[in-house]
Short mmCIF file of C-alpha atoms in Angstrom, two decimals:
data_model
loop_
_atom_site.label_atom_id
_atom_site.label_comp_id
_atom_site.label_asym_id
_atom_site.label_seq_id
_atom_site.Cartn_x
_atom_site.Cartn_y
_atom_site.Cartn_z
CA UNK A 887 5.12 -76.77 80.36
CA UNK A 888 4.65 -72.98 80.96
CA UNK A 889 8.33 -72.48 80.10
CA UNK A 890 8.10 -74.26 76.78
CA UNK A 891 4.93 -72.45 75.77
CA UNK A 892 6.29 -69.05 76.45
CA UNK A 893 9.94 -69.98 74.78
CA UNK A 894 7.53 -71.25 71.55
CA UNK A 895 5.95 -67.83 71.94
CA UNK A 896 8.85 -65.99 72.19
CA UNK A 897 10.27 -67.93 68.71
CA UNK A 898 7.69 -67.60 66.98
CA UNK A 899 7.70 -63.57 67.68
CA UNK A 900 11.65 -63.21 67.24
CA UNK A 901 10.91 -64.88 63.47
CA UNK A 902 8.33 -62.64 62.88
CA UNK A 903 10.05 -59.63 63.82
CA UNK A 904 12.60 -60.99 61.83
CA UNK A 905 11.18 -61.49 59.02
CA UNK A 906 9.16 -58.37 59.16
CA UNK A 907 12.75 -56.86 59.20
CA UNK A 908 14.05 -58.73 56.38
CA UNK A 909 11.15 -57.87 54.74
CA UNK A 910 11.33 -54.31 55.10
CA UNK A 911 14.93 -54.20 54.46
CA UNK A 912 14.04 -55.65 50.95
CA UNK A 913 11.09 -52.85 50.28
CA UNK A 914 13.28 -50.45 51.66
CA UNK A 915 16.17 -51.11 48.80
CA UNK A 916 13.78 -52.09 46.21
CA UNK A 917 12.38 -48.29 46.75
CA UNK A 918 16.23 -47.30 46.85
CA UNK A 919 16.39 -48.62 43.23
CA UNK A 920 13.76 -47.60 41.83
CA UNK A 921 14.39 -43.93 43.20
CA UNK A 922 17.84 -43.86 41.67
CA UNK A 923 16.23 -45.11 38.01
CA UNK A 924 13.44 -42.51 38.29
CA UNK A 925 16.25 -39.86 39.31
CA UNK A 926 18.55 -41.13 37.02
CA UNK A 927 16.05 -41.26 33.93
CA UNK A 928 15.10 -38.18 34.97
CA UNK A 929 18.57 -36.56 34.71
CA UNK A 930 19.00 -38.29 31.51
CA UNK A 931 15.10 -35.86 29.59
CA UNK A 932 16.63 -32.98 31.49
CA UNK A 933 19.89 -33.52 29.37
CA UNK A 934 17.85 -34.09 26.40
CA UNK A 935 15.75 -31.30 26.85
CA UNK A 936 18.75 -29.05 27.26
CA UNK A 937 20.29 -30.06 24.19
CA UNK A 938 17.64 -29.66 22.63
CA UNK A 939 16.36 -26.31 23.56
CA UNK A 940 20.04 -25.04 22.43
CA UNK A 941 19.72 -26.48 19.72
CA UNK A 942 16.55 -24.73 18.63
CA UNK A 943 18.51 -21.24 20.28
CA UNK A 944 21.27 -21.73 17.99
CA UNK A 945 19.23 -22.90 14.97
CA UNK A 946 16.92 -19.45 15.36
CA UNK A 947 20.14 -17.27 16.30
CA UNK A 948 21.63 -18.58 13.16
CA UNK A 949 18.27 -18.01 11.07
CA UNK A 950 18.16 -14.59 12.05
CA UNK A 951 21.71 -13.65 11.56
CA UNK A 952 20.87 -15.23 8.16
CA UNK A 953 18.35 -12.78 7.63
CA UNK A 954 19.80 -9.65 8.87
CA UNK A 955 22.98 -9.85 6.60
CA UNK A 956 20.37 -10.59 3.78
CA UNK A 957 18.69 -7.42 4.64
CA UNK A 958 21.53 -5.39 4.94
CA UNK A 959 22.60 -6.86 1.49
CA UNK A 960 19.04 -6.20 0.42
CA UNK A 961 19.42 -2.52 1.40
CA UNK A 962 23.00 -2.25 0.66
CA UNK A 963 21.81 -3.36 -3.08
CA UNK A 964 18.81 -0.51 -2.89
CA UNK A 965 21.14 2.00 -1.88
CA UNK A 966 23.76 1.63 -4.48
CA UNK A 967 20.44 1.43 -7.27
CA UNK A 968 18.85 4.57 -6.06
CA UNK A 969 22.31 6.45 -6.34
CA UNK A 970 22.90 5.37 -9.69
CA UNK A 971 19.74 6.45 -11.07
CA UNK A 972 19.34 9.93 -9.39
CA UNK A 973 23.16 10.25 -11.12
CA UNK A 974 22.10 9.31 -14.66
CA UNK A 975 18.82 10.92 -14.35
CA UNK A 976 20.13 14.19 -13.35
CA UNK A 977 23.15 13.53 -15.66
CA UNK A 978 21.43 12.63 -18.82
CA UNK A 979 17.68 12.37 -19.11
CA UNK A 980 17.04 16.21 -19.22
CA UNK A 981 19.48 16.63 -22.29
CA UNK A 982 18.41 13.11 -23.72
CA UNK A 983 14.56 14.72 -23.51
CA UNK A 984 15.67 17.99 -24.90
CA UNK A 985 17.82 16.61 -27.72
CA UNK A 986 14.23 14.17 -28.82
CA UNK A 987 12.94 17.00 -28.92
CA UNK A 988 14.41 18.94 -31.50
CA UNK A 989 13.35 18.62 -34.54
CA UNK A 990 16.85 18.24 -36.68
CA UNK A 991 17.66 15.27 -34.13
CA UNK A 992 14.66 13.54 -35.36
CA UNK A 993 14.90 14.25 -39.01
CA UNK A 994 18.31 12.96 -39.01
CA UNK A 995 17.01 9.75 -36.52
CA UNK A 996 14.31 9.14 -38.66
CA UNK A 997 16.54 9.08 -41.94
CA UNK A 998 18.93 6.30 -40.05
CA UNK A 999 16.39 4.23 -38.83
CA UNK A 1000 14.71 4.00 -42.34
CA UNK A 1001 18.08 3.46 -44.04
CA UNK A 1002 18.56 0.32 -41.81
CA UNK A 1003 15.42 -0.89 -43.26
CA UNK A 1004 15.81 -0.64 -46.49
CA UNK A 1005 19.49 -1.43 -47.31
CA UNK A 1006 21.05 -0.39 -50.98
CA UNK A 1007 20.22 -3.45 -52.73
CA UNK A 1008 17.94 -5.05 -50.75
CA UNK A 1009 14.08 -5.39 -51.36
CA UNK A 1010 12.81 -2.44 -50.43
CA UNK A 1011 10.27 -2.26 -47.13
CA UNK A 1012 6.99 -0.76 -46.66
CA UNK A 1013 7.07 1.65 -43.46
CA UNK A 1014 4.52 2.58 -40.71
CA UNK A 1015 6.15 5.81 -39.03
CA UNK A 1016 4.24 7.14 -36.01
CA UNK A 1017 5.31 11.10 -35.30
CA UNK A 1018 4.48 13.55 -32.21
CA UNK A 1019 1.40 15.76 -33.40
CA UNK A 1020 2.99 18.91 -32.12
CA UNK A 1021 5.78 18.36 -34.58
CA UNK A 1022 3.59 18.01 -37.63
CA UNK A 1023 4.14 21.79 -38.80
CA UNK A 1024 7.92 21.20 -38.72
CA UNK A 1025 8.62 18.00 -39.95
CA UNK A 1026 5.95 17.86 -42.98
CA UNK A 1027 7.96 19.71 -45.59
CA UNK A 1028 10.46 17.49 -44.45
CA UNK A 1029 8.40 13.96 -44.98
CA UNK A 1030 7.06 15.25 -48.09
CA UNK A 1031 10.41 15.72 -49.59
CA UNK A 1032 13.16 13.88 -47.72
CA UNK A 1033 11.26 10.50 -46.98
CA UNK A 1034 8.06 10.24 -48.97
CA UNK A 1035 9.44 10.98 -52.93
CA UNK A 1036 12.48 9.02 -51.67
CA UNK A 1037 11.49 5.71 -50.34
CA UNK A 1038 10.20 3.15 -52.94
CA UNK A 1039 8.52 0.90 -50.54
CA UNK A 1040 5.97 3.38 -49.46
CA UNK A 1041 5.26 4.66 -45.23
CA UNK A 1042 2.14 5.40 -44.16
CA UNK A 1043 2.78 8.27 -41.56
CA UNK A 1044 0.31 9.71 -38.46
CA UNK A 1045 0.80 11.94 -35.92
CA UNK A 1046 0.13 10.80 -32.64
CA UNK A 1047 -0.96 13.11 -30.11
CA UNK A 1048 0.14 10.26 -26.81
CA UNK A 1049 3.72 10.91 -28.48
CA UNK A 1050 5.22 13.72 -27.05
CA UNK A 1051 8.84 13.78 -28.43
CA UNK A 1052 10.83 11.36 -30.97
CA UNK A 1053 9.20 8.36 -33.11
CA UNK A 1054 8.12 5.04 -33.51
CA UNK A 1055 9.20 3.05 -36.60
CA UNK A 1056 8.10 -0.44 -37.86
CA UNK A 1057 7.21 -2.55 -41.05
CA UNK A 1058 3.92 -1.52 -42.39
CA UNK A 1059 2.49 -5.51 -42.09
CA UNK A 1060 4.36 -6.69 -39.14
CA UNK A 1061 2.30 -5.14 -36.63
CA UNK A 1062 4.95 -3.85 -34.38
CA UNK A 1063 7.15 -0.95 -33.81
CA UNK A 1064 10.40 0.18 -32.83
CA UNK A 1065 10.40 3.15 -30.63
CA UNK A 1066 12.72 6.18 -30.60
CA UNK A 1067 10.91 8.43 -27.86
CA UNK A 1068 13.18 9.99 -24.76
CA UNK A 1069 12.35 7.42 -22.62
CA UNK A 1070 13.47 4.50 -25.00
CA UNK A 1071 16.82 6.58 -25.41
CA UNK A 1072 17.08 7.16 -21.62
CA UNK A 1073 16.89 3.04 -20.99
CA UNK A 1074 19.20 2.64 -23.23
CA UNK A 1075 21.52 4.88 -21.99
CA UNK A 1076 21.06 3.59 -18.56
CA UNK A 1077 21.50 -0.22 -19.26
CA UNK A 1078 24.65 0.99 -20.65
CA UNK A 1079 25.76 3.36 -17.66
CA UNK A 1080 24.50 1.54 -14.92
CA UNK A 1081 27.77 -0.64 -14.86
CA UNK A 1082 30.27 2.03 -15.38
CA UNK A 1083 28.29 4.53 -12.97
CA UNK A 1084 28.70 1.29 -10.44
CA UNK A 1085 32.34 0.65 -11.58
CA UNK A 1086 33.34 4.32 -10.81
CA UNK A 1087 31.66 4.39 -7.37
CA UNK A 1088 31.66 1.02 -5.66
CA UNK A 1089 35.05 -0.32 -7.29
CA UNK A 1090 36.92 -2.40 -4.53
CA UNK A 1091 33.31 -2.52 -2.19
#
């Protein structure tokens, strides 16, 4: 009777120690699995936020080189405008000013510009003609007898003290004029040089 009891005990323990085993062994690759899919998923955000990161690197590195040749164009651009107009102004606007201000120049300006309107044949235009005060002495005789007794249509001329050399021309009702002072001439002049003045020095850059 002893002997069976103690071979009962020792089954019973040999299936529990068994199964404890077994049980363990189970828990012990469960954890295995689950290790390798936290490693493994783990791996795979790493990847992701690699790729990502160089992505953002390469998007800013190609942002900035973006902006850097658009500065240097900027500047290149800046460069090539500031030459040009410290050539034409110390090319032409000193003898553009000097030649508004002579008093022949305008005379003969003045006579054009009135000519163009009031064609031979057409209807005949009243005038507003705005003049430089200092020139008043020299060019009155001048108005008097070259413009005034000539044009049928009629000007109404002043002398303008904010004028300081050349004119400003317009129809007497329109309400507007058309200006002939050194600075007008001196835009023109440049509109019209800029792209030669360019031409000659940047050609082929």
């Amino acid at each position: 009777m002893q002997n069976k009891l103690q071979e009962l005990t020792d089954k019973l323990y040999n299936e529990g120690l068994s199964k404890g085993k077994q049980e363990a062994e189970d828990l012990l690759a469960k954890a295995g699995k689950e290790a390798a899919g936290i490693i493994s998923k783990a791996k795979e955000e790493y990847a992701q936020i690699i790729s990502k990161a160089n992505k953002e690197a390469e998007d800013i590195r190609l942002k900035m080189e973006m902006e850097l040749k658009m500065a240097s164009k900027q500047s290149l651009t800046a460069l090539k405008n500031q030459i040009e107009n410290s050539i034409i102004a110390s090319g032409f606007n000193k003898p553009i000013s000097e030649v508004t201000d002579k008093s022949d120049f305008i005379k003969s300006l003045i006579e054009t510009a009135i000519a163009s309107f009031n064609p031979k044949g057409g209807e005949s235009v009243s005038l507003s003609l705005l003049l430089p005060e200092s020139k008043k002495s020299e060019l009155d005789s001048f108005l008097k007898s070259d413009i005034i007794s000539k044009l049928k249509g009629g000007i109404t001329i002043e002398f303008d003290k904010k004028i300081s050399n050349g004119f400003k021309i317009g129809p007497l009702d329109e309400g507007y004029h058309i200006s002939f002072t050194d600075k007008d001439l001196q835009q023109l002049f440049s509109e019209y040089l800029k792209p030669k003045t360019r031409e000659f020095l940047f050609a082929g850059k």
